[in-house]
Coordinates of C-alpha atoms and ligand atoms in Angstrom, one line a residue:
M945 CA -3.2 -11.1 -25.0
T946 CA -6.1 -12.8 -23.2
E947 CA -9.4 -12.9 -25.1
F948 CA -10.7 -10.6 -22.3
A949 CA -8.0 -8.3 -22.7
E950 CA -8.5 -8.2 -26.4
A951 CA -12.4 -7.5 -26.1
I952 CA -11.6 -4.7 -23.6
A953 CA -8.9 -2.9 -25.8
A954 CA -11.4 -3.3 -28.7
G955 CA -13.8 -1.5 -26.6
V956 CA -16.5 -4.3 -27.0
S957 CA -20.1 -3.4 -25.5
S958 CA -21.0 -4.6 -22.0
E959 CA -23.3 -7.0 -23.5
V960 CA -20.6 -8.8 -25.5
L961 CA -18.3 -8.9 -22.5
A962 CA -21.1 -10.3 -20.3
A963 CA -21.9 -12.9 -22.9
M964 CA -18.1 -14.1 -23.1
P965 CA -17.7 -17.3 -21.1
L966 CA -15.5 -17.1 -17.9
P967 CA -12.6 -19.6 -18.1
K968 CA -12.7 -22.5 -15.8
T969 CA -9.3 -21.7 -14.4
F970 CA -7.2 -18.3 -14.5
R971 CA -3.4 -17.4 -13.8
A972 CA -2.8 -16.2 -10.3
A973 CA 0.0 -15.4 -7.7
F974 CA -0.3 -17.3 -4.5
V975 CA 1.5 -19.0 -1.3
Q976 CA 0.8 -22.5 -0.5
Q977 CA -0.1 -24.0 3.0
D978 CA 2.2 -26.9 2.6
E979 CA 5.3 -24.6 2.4
V980 CA 4.6 -22.2 5.4
D981 CA 7.6 -23.8 7.3
M982 CA 9.9 -23.3 4.2
F983 CA 11.9 -20.4 5.8
A984 CA 12.0 -21.9 9.4
G985 CA 14.9 -20.5 11.4
M986 CA 15.9 -18.0 8.8
A987 CA 16.3 -14.2 9.5
S988 CA 13.4 -12.2 8.1
Q989 CA 15.8 -10.4 5.5
D990 CA 16.9 -13.8 4.3
K991 CA 13.6 -15.0 3.4
D992 CA 13.1 -15.0 -0.3
P993 CA 9.6 -14.2 -1.9
R994 CA 10.8 -15.6 -5.1
K995 CA 10.8 -18.9 -3.6
S996 CA 7.4 -18.9 -1.9
L997 CA 5.2 -16.9 -4.6
H998 CA 4.0 -19.3 -7.4
V999 CA 2.2 -18.1 -10.6
E1000 CA 0.1 -21.0 -11.8
Q1001 CA -3.6 -21.7 -13.0
V1002 CA -6.2 -21.9 -10.1
E1003 CA -9.8 -22.7 -10.1
F1004 CA -12.7 -20.0 -10.8
P1005 CA -14.5 -19.4 -7.4
E1006 CA -17.8 -18.9 -7.2
M1007 CA -19.3 -15.3 -7.0
A1008 CA -21.4 -14.3 -4.2
P1009 CA -24.5 -11.9 -4.9
D1010 CA -22.8 -8.7 -3.7
E1011 CA -19.6 -9.3 -5.6
V1012 CA -18.3 -8.7 -9.0
V1013 CA -15.8 -10.4 -11.2
V1014 CA -12.9 -8.1 -12.6
A1015 CA -10.6 -8.8 -15.4
V1016 CA -7.5 -7.5 -13.7
M1017 CA -5.3 -5.4 -16.1
A1018 CA -2.8 -4.4 -13.5
S1019 CA -2.1 -4.8 -9.7
S1020 CA 0.7 -3.8 -7.5
I1021 CA 3.1 -5.0 -4.8
N1022 CA 2.2 -3.8 -1.2
Y1023 CA 4.2 -4.7 1.9
N1024 CA 1.5 -7.2 3.1
T1025 CA 2.5 -9.3 0.1
V1026 CA 6.0 -9.2 1.5
W1027 CA 4.5 -10.3 4.9
S1028 CA 2.5 -13.0 3.2
S1029 CA 5.4 -14.3 1.0
I1030 CA 7.7 -14.7 4.1
F1031 CA 4.8 -16.2 6.2
E1032 CA 5.2 -13.3 9.0
P1033 CA 4.3 -12.5 11.5
I1034 CA 2.1 -15.3 11.0
P1035 CA 1.2 -17.4 7.8
T1036 CA -1.9 -15.5 6.4
F1037 CA -3.6 -19.1 6.2
E1038 CA -4.6 -18.4 9.8
M1039 CA -6.4 -15.5 8.5
L1040 CA -8.3 -17.5 5.9
K1041 CA -9.2 -20.0 8.6
R1042 CA -10.4 -17.3 10.6
L1043 CA -12.7 -15.8 7.8
G1044 CA -13.9 -19.4 7.0
R1045 CA -14.7 -20.0 10.8
S1046 CA -16.7 -16.6 10.8
G1047 CA -19.6 -18.7 9.4
R1048 CA -20.7 -15.8 7.2
Y1049 CA -22.2 -16.8 4.0
W1050 CA -19.8 -17.5 1.2
A1051 CA -16.8 -17.0 3.8
K1052 CA -15.9 -20.9 3.6
R1053 CA -14.7 -20.3 0.0
H1054 CA -11.6 -18.6 1.2
E1055 CA -10.0 -21.5 3.2
L1056 CA -8.1 -23.2 0.4
P1057 CA -4.6 -24.8 0.5
Y1058 CA -3.5 -21.8 -1.6
H1059 CA -3.8 -18.1 -0.9
I1060 CA -3.9 -15.7 -4.0
V1061 CA -2.3 -12.5 -2.5
G1062 CA -2.5 -8.7 -3.6
S1063 CA -4.5 -5.8 -2.2
D1064 CA -4.8 -3.6 -5.4
G1065 CA -6.0 -3.7 -8.7
A1066 CA -7.2 -2.0 -11.7
G1067 CA -9.4 -3.6 -14.4
V1068 CA -12.8 -4.1 -16.0
I1069 CA -15.8 -5.7 -14.4
V1070 CA -16.9 -8.6 -16.3
R1071 CA -19.7 -10.1 -14.2
V1072 CA -21.9 -8.7 -11.6
G1073 CA -23.7 -10.3 -8.5
S1074 CA -27.6 -10.3 -8.4
A1075 CA -27.3 -7.9 -5.4
V1076 CA -24.9 -5.4 -7.0
R1077 CA -26.7 -2.0 -7.9
N1078 CA -24.3 0.6 -8.7
W1079 CA -21.8 -1.1 -11.0
R1080 CA -22.3 -2.7 -14.5
V1081 CA -20.2 -5.0 -16.7
G1082 CA -17.9 -3.2 -18.6
D1083 CA -17.1 -0.5 -16.2
K1084 CA -13.4 0.5 -15.6
V1085 CA -12.5 0.4 -12.0
V1086 CA -9.9 0.4 -9.2
I1087 CA -10.2 -1.7 -6.2
H1088 CA -9.7 -0.8 -2.6
C1089 CA -8.8 -3.3 0.1
N1090 CA -11.3 -2.8 2.9
Y1091 CA -13.3 -6.0 2.8
V1092 CA -16.2 -5.4 5.1
D1093 CA -19.9 -6.6 5.2
D1094 CA -22.0 -3.7 4.8
Q1095 CA -25.0 -5.6 6.7
D1096 CA -22.8 -5.4 9.8
P1097 CA -24.1 -2.8 12.2
T1098 CA -20.6 -2.4 13.9
G1099 CA -19.2 -0.8 10.6
H1100 CA -21.8 2.0 10.1
D1101 CA -19.9 4.7 12.2
D1102 CA -16.5 4.1 10.5
S1103 CA -16.1 0.8 8.5
M1104 CA -12.7 0.4 9.6
L1105 CA -14.2 -0.4 12.9
S1106 CA -16.3 -2.9 11.8
Y1107 CA -15.8 -6.1 14.1
D1108 CA -14.9 -8.4 10.9
Q1109 CA -13.1 -5.9 9.0
K1110 CA -10.3 -7.4 6.7
I1111 CA -7.8 -6.4 4.1
W1112 CA -8.8 -8.1 0.7
G1113 CA -5.8 -10.3 -0.8
F1114 CA -4.2 -10.4 2.9
E1115 CA -6.8 -11.5 5.0
S1116 CA -9.1 -12.8 2.4
N1117 CA -8.4 -14.9 -0.6
F1118 CA -8.9 -14.0 -4.4
G1119 CA -6.4 -11.2 -4.3
G1120 CA -5.5 -8.9 -7.0
L1121 CA -2.3 -10.4 -8.3
A1122 CA -4.0 -12.5 -10.7
D1123 CA -5.9 -12.4 -14.1
F1124 CA -9.4 -12.3 -12.5
T1125 CA -10.4 -11.3 -9.0
L1126 CA -13.6 -11.4 -7.0
V1127 CA -14.4 -8.3 -4.8
K1128 CA -17.2 -7.0 -2.9
A1129 CA -19.3 -4.2 -4.9
N1130 CA -18.2 -1.9 -1.7
Q1131 CA -14.7 -2.1 -2.9
L1132 CA -15.1 -0.5 -6.2
M1133 CA -14.1 3.2 -7.5
P1134 CA -13.9 4.6 -10.9
K1135 CA -10.5 4.2 -12.6
P1136 CA -8.9 7.7 -13.2
A1137 CA -9.4 8.1 -17.1
H1138 CA -6.0 9.8 -17.6
L1139 CA -4.0 7.1 -16.3
S1140 CA -2.5 3.8 -17.7
W1141 CA -3.9 0.6 -16.1
E1142 CA -0.6 0.3 -14.0
E1143 CA -0.6 3.9 -13.1
S1144 CA -4.1 3.5 -11.7
A1145 CA -3.4 0.1 -10.1
V1146 CA -0.7 1.3 -7.7
N1147 CA -2.7 4.1 -5.7
A1148 CA -5.7 2.7 -3.7
L1149 CA -4.0 0.9 -0.9
C1150 CA -1.1 3.4 -0.1
N1151 CA -3.0 6.5 -1.3
S1152 CA -5.9 5.8 0.9
T1153 CA -3.8 4.9 3.9
S1154 CA -2.0 8.1 3.8
Y1155 CA -5.1 10.1 3.1
R1156 CA -6.7 8.8 6.4
M1157 CA -3.6 9.3 8.5
L1158 CA -3.0 13.0 7.5
V1159 CA -6.2 14.6 6.0
S1160 CA -9.1 12.7 7.5
R1161 CA -10.8 13.5 10.9
N1162 CA -10.0 9.7 11.8
G1163 CA -6.3 10.7 11.4
A1164 CA -4.2 13.9 12.1
S1165 CA -6.5 16.4 10.4
M1166 CA -3.5 18.2 9.1
K1167 CA -3.8 22.1 9.1
Q1168 CA -2.2 24.5 6.8
G1169 CA 1.3 25.4 8.3
Q1170 CA 1.7 22.4 10.2
T1171 CA 5.1 20.7 9.8
V1172 CA 4.9 17.0 9.2
L1173 CA 7.9 14.4 9.7
V1174 CA 7.5 11.7 7.0
W1175 CA 9.5 8.6 7.5
G1176 CA 10.4 6.7 4.3
A1177 CA 9.2 9.6 2.3
T1178 CA 9.8 8.1 -1.3
G1179 CA 8.3 4.7 -0.1
G1180 CA 4.8 3.4 -0.9
I1181 CA 2.8 5.5 1.8
G1182 CA 5.4 8.1 2.4
G1183 CA 5.2 9.1 -1.3
Y1184 CA 1.6 9.9 -1.0
A1185 CA 1.9 11.4 2.4
V1186 CA 4.5 14.1 1.2
Q1187 CA 2.0 15.0 -1.5
Y1188 CA -1.0 15.5 1.0
V1189 CA 1.1 17.6 3.2
L1190 CA 2.3 19.9 0.3
N1191 CA -1.3 19.9 -1.0
G1192 CA -2.9 20.8 2.4
G1193 CA -0.5 23.8 2.9
G1194 CA 1.7 21.9 5.3
I1195 CA 5.7 21.6 5.5
P1196 CA 7.0 18.2 5.0
I1197 CA 10.4 17.0 6.4
G1198 CA 11.1 13.8 4.4
V1199 CA 13.4 11.2 5.9
V1200 CA 15.2 8.9 3.2
S1201 CA 18.2 6.8 2.9
S1202 CA 20.1 7.8 -0.2
P1203 CA 21.2 11.1 -2.1
D1204 CA 19.1 9.8 -4.9
K1205 CA 15.8 9.6 -2.6
V1206 CA 16.8 13.1 -1.3
E1207 CA 16.8 14.3 -5.1
L1208 CA 13.6 12.8 -5.9
L1209 CA 11.9 14.2 -2.9
N1210 CA 13.3 17.6 -3.8
E1211 CA 11.8 17.2 -7.4
L1212 CA 8.6 16.3 -5.7
G1213 CA 8.4 19.9 -4.0
C1214 CA 9.9 18.6 -0.5
E1215 CA 12.7 20.8 0.4
A1216 CA 13.4 19.9 3.7
V1217 CA 15.0 16.2 3.8
I1218 CA 17.1 14.3 6.1
D1219 CA 19.4 11.4 4.7
R1220 CA 19.1 9.1 7.7
R1221 CA 22.2 7.0 6.3
A1222 CA 24.2 10.0 5.9
G1223 CA 23.1 11.1 9.2
D1224 CA 24.0 7.9 10.8
Y1225 CA 21.6 8.0 13.7
K1226 CA 22.2 5.3 16.3
F1227 CA 18.8 5.5 18.1
W1228 CA 19.5 2.0 19.6
K1229 CA 22.8 1.6 21.6
D1230 CA 22.2 -2.3 21.4
A1231 CA 19.1 -4.4 20.9
H1232 CA 17.7 -3.3 24.1
N1233 CA 18.8 0.3 24.9
Q1234 CA 17.9 3.5 23.1
D1235 CA 20.2 6.5 23.1
E1236 CA 18.3 9.6 23.9
S1237 CA 21.3 11.8 22.8
E1238 CA 20.7 10.3 19.3
W1239 CA 17.0 11.3 19.4
R1240 CA 18.0 14.8 20.5
R1241 CA 20.6 15.1 17.4
F1242 CA 18.1 14.1 15.0
G1243 CA 15.6 16.4 16.6
N1244 CA 18.2 19.3 16.1
D1245 CA 18.7 18.4 12.5
I1246 CA 15.0 18.7 12.1
R1247 CA 15.0 22.0 13.7
K1248 CA 18.0 23.1 11.6
Q1249 CA 15.7 22.7 8.4
V1250 CA 12.4 23.9 9.4
G1251 CA 12.9 25.9 12.6
E1252 CA 10.7 23.9 14.7
D1253 CA 9.4 20.5 16.1
P1254 CA 7.0 18.4 13.9
D1255 CA 3.2 18.9 14.6
I1256 CA 2.9 15.4 13.1
V1257 CA 5.0 12.3 12.8
F1258 CA 4.0 10.1 10.0
E1259 CA 5.3 6.8 11.6
H1260 CA 5.6 3.3 10.2
P1261 CA 9.0 1.8 10.6
G1262 CA 8.0 0.9 14.1
R1263 CA 10.5 -0.5 16.8
Q1264 CA 13.7 1.2 15.1
T1265 CA 12.2 4.9 15.0
M1266 CA 9.4 5.1 17.4
G1267 CA 11.5 6.3 20.5
A1268 CA 12.9 9.1 18.3
S1269 CA 9.4 9.7 16.7
V1270 CA 7.8 10.3 20.2
Y1271 CA 10.8 12.3 21.2
V1272 CA 11.0 14.8 18.2
A1273 CA 7.3 15.5 18.1
K1274 CA 6.2 19.0 19.0
R1275 CA 4.6 19.4 22.6
G1276 CA 0.9 18.6 21.9
G1277 CA 1.9 16.8 18.7
I1278 CA 0.5 13.8 17.2
I1279 CA 2.5 10.5 16.3
M1280 CA 0.3 8.8 13.7
T1281 CA 1.2 5.1 13.4
C1282 CA -0.1 2.5 10.9
A1283 CA 2.5 -0.1 10.9
A1284 CA 5.8 -1.5 12.4
T1285 CA 8.1 -2.9 9.6
T1286 CA 11.2 -3.1 11.9
G1287 CA 9.2 -4.7 14.7
Y1288 CA 6.1 -4.3 16.5
M1289 CA 7.2 -4.6 20.2
I1290 CA 7.5 -0.6 20.6
E1291 CA 9.5 1.1 23.2
Y1292 CA 9.5 4.9 23.9
D1293 CA 10.2 7.1 26.8
N1294 CA 6.6 7.8 28.1
R1295 CA 7.8 10.8 30.1
H1296 CA 8.3 12.6 26.7
L1297 CA 4.8 11.8 25.8
W1298 CA 2.8 12.9 28.9
M1299 CA 4.8 15.6 29.9
K1300 CA 4.7 17.4 26.7
L1301 CA 0.9 16.0 26.0
K1302 CA 1.8 14.4 22.9
S1303 CA -0.4 11.6 21.7
I1304 CA 0.2 8.5 19.5
K1305 CA -2.9 7.7 17.2
S1306 CA -3.2 4.6 15.1
S1307 CA -4.6 4.3 11.8
H1308 CA -5.3 1.3 9.6
F1309 CA -6.2 1.6 5.7
A1310 CA -9.3 3.8 5.1
N1311 CA -13.0 3.4 4.9
Y1312 CA -14.8 3.6 1.6
R1313 CA -15.5 7.4 1.8
E1314 CA -12.0 8.3 2.7
A1315 CA -10.6 5.8 -0.2
W1316 CA -13.2 7.3 -2.4
D1317 CA -12.1 10.9 -1.7
A1318 CA -8.3 9.8 -2.4
N1319 CA -9.1 8.1 -5.4
K1320 CA -11.0 11.5 -6.5
L1321 CA -7.8 13.3 -5.9
I1322 CA -5.9 11.1 -8.1
A1323 CA -8.6 11.1 -10.8
K1324 CA -8.4 15.1 -10.6
G1325 CA -4.7 15.1 -11.1
K1326 CA -4.3 16.5 -7.7
V1327 CA -2.1 13.6 -6.4
Q1328 CA 0.2 11.5 -8.5
P1329 CA 0.8 7.9 -8.7
V1330 CA 4.2 6.9 -7.3
L1331 CA 4.6 4.1 -9.8
S1332 CA 8.5 3.6 -10.3
A1333 CA 8.7 0.1 -11.7
V1334 CA 6.5 -2.4 -13.5
Y1335 CA 6.8 -6.1 -13.8
P1336 CA 4.9 -8.8 -15.4
L1337 CA 2.8 -11.2 -13.3
E1338 CA 5.0 -14.1 -13.8
S1339 CA 7.8 -12.0 -12.1
V1340 CA 5.7 -11.2 -9.0
G1341 CA 8.4 -13.1 -7.0
E1342 CA 11.2 -10.6 -8.1
A1343 CA 8.9 -7.7 -7.6
T1344 CA 8.1 -8.6 -4.0
Y1345 CA 11.9 -9.3 -3.2
V1346 CA 12.9 -5.7 -4.7
V1347 CA 10.3 -4.3 -2.0
H1348 CA 11.2 -6.4 0.7
K1349 CA 15.1 -5.5 0.2
N1350 CA 14.0 -1.9 0.1
L1351 CA 15.6 -1.5 -3.4
H1352 CA 12.7 0.3 -4.8
E1353 CA 11.0 3.8 -4.7
G1354 CA 7.1 4.7 -4.5
K1355 CA 5.3 1.8 -5.8
V1356 CA 6.0 -1.3 -8.0
G1357 CA 3.3 -2.3 -10.4
I1358 CA 2.3 -5.4 -11.9
L1359 CA 1.0 -6.2 -15.3
C1360 CA -1.8 -8.9 -15.1
Q1361 CA -3.9 -9.2 -18.4
A1362 CA -2.5 -6.0 -19.8
D1363 CA 0.5 -7.1 -21.7
A1364 CA 2.2 -3.8 -22.1
E1365 CA 2.6 -0.7 -20.1
G1366 CA 0.8 2.3 -21.3
Q1367 CA -2.6 0.8 -22.1
G1368 CA -6.0 1.9 -20.8
I1369 CA -5.4 5.8 -21.0
D1370 CA -9.0 7.1 -22.1
D1371 CA -8.3 10.9 -21.5
P1372 CA -5.0 11.9 -23.0
E1373 CA -6.1 15.6 -23.0
F1374 CA -6.6 15.6 -19.4
R1375 CA -3.1 13.7 -18.9
D1376 CA -1.4 16.5 -20.9
K1377 CA -3.1 19.1 -18.7
V1378 CA -2.0 17.4 -15.4
G1379 CA 1.6 16.9 -17.0
E1380 CA 3.3 13.9 -18.0
D1381 CA 6.3 15.0 -16.2
R1382 CA 4.2 15.1 -13.0
I1383 CA 2.7 11.8 -13.6
T1384 CA 5.8 10.0 -14.4
L1385 CA 8.2 11.5 -12.0
F1386 CA 9.0 8.4 -9.9
R1387 CA 9.0 6.1 -12.9
R1388 CA 11.8 8.4 -14.7
H1389 CA 13.6 8.9 -11.4
S1390 CA 13.9 5.1 -10.9
E1391 CA 15.0 4.4 -14.6
K1392 CA 17.8 7.1 -14.1
L1393 CA 18.7 5.4 -10.9
M1394 CA 18.8 1.8 -12.7
A1395 CA 20.9 3.3 -15.6
K1396 CA 23.4 4.7 -13.1
R1397 CA 23.5 1.3 -11.1
A1398 CA 24.1 -0.5 -14.3
E1399 CA 26.9 1.8 -15.3
A1400 CA 28.5 1.5 -11.9
N1401 CA 28.3 -2.3 -12.3
Q1402 CA 30.2 -2.3 -15.9
Ligands
NAP854 P1 7.9 0.8 1.4 O1 7.4 1.1 0.2 O2 8.7 -0.5 1.6 O3 8.6 2.0 2.1 C1 8.8 2.1 3.6 C2 9.9 2.9 3.8 O4 10.5 2.9 5.1 C3 11.3 2.7 3.0 O5 10.9 3.5 1.9 C4 12.3 3.1 3.8 O6 12.7 4.4 3.4 C5 11.8 3.4 5.2 N1 12.5 2.5 6.1 C6 12.8 1.1 6.0 N2 13.3 0.7 7.2 C7 13.8 1.8 7.9 C8 14.2 2.0 9.1 N3 14.9 1.0 10.0 N4 14.3 3.5 9.8 C9 13.5 4.3 9.0 N5 13.0 4.2 8.0 C10 12.9 2.8 7.2 O7 6.4 0.4 2.2 P2 5.2 1.0 2.3 O8 4.2 0.4 1.3 O9 5.6 2.5 2.3 O10 4.6 0.6 3.9 C11 5.4 1.0 4.9 C12 4.8 -0.1 6.2 O11 3.4 0.5 6.2 C13 4.9 -1.5 5.8 O12 5.1 -2.0 7.0 C14 3.3 -1.7 5.4 O13 3.0 -3.0 5.7 C15 2.6 -0.6 6.2 N6 1.3 -0.3 5.6 C16 0.2 -0.2 6.4 C17 -0.9 -0.1 6.2 C18 -2.1 0.0 6.9 O14 -3.2 0.2 6.4 N7 -2.0 -0.4 8.2 C19 -0.9 0.4 4.5 C20 0.1 0.6 3.9 C21 1.3 0.2 4.5 P3 14.3 5.0 3.4 O15 15.1 3.6 3.4 O16 14.4 5.8 2.2 O17 14.5 5.7 4.7

C-alpha cells in the first residue's frame, strides 16, 4: 500500500494529508510517442494494447491554480484508451500537440513524449490550487472527463459546445490510469458513499454519456412509454442506457451477441432482447453494398418483440449498423449517435430518413451539469455501476486488450492506489438498502461466465 493510500484508509485529517509531501515521481500507464508506428500495416483487431501500454514512474507535473491533485484509488478502461493504445484513428500525441499549441496558460505541460491515458477516476484530493473554491484536501471524489476552460465564453450555454472542449486523459495528458492525476476543479463530483473505489470509478464517462444521449434535452429527451433500441446493451454505455430507459418508463430493446448477455439483460429487467449473432444479420452484402432485406428482417424481429418500431435508436457501432438503425427507427424517430466503433465513414439510405421525417442527432460526453445529475443517480442508488471485472494497474494492457476484443461485459475497473477490491465503502447501511445483488449484478454475472469458460477449457 502506498503512503497516501495508508493515510486515506486510516482516515487522517485533511491537514495531515495536505502536509504529506508529494513524491517526485509516480506510477502511471502511458503510450510513447516513439512507438506510434509500432502497429503499422496491421489490421485494427490485431493491434495489441499489451505491447503499447507501459506502466512506469513518471515525473510529477506542476499543478495549475484551477486544478487539484487527486490520489487515484481506482480508474477504468474506456474505449478511448483502446483508441489511444492502437494509435487510431490518429495517435493521441497529435491532440496533445494541439492542446500545447492553443497557447493557453499551462497547456504546454501536456506536450510530452509520453501520454498518460485514462478518462475515469475515483480518489481523494491531496492538493488544491489557489483558484479552487468548492473543494478541499481530503474530499472523496469521482472525476468526469469534460476538460473545458470555464473562462471561455463559448462554453457557457453548454460546455460541450466550448471551442476548446477536450476529453481528459485522451485529448489531454495526466489521465486517470495512474496513482495521481491533475484535473480541473470543474471535473470533480462527490464519490458515492455506498460504493467501493472501483465501483465508483467506472461510471462517470459512460454513465454521463448515456444520460445526455437519452435523458437530457441535449439528447433524445426520452418520454415514458417510448421504445428504445440499444446496440451493445451490455457494453459500457449500453449497460447504463438500458437502466435509463427502464428508469424513465421506456421500453428497451437490447441488442447483444451471446445467450449469456441475453441472460444478463433479462436479469437487469430488459425483457426484449435480440441476439445479433443468433439472428445472423448480414446488413452488408460486401464491403460496399448494404442489404435492405436484412434491415427489414431486423425491423420485423424488433416488432415481434415490442409490437412497434423504436422511437429512439441508441447508436454507436457506426458503419456496420447505421444503415439498419436509420431504417428501423419509427417515423419521426431519432437516431442518437455518439460513436463509430466499426468505422466512421457512414452510409445509410437517405430516403428512409427524410420520407419518414426521422432525424440523426449527435452527442458527445456530457456537460458538468449532466455529469453531476448522472452521478447523483448513482449516489442515490437509482442507477447501478456496471463493473464486471477488476485488474491491477500493472495489467492495464491486458484489461484494454479484453475491451478491444469485446471479451468483457459492462465496465472493466482498474485498481490504482487501492490494493484490493471492496475498499472505500463509507455507507454500508445505504448499500444494504440499495441491495448488494443489484450493485454487483454485472460482476457476479461475469464471474459465472469466467467459471463456465474455464470449465469448457478443461
Ligand atoms: P464497449 O463496452 O466495448 O461496448 C460496445 C458494444 O458494442 C459491445 O458490447 C458490443 O456488444 C457492441 N458491438 C461491437 N461491435 C458491434 C457490431 N459490429 N455490431 C453491433 N454491435 C457491436 O464500448 P462502450 O464503452 O460501450 O463504447 C462504445 C462506443 O462508444 C466506443 O466507440 C466508444 O469510443 C464510444 N463512446 C463515445 C462516447 C462519447 O462521449 N462520444 C462516450 C463513451 C463511449 P455485443 O457484441 O454484445 O453486440
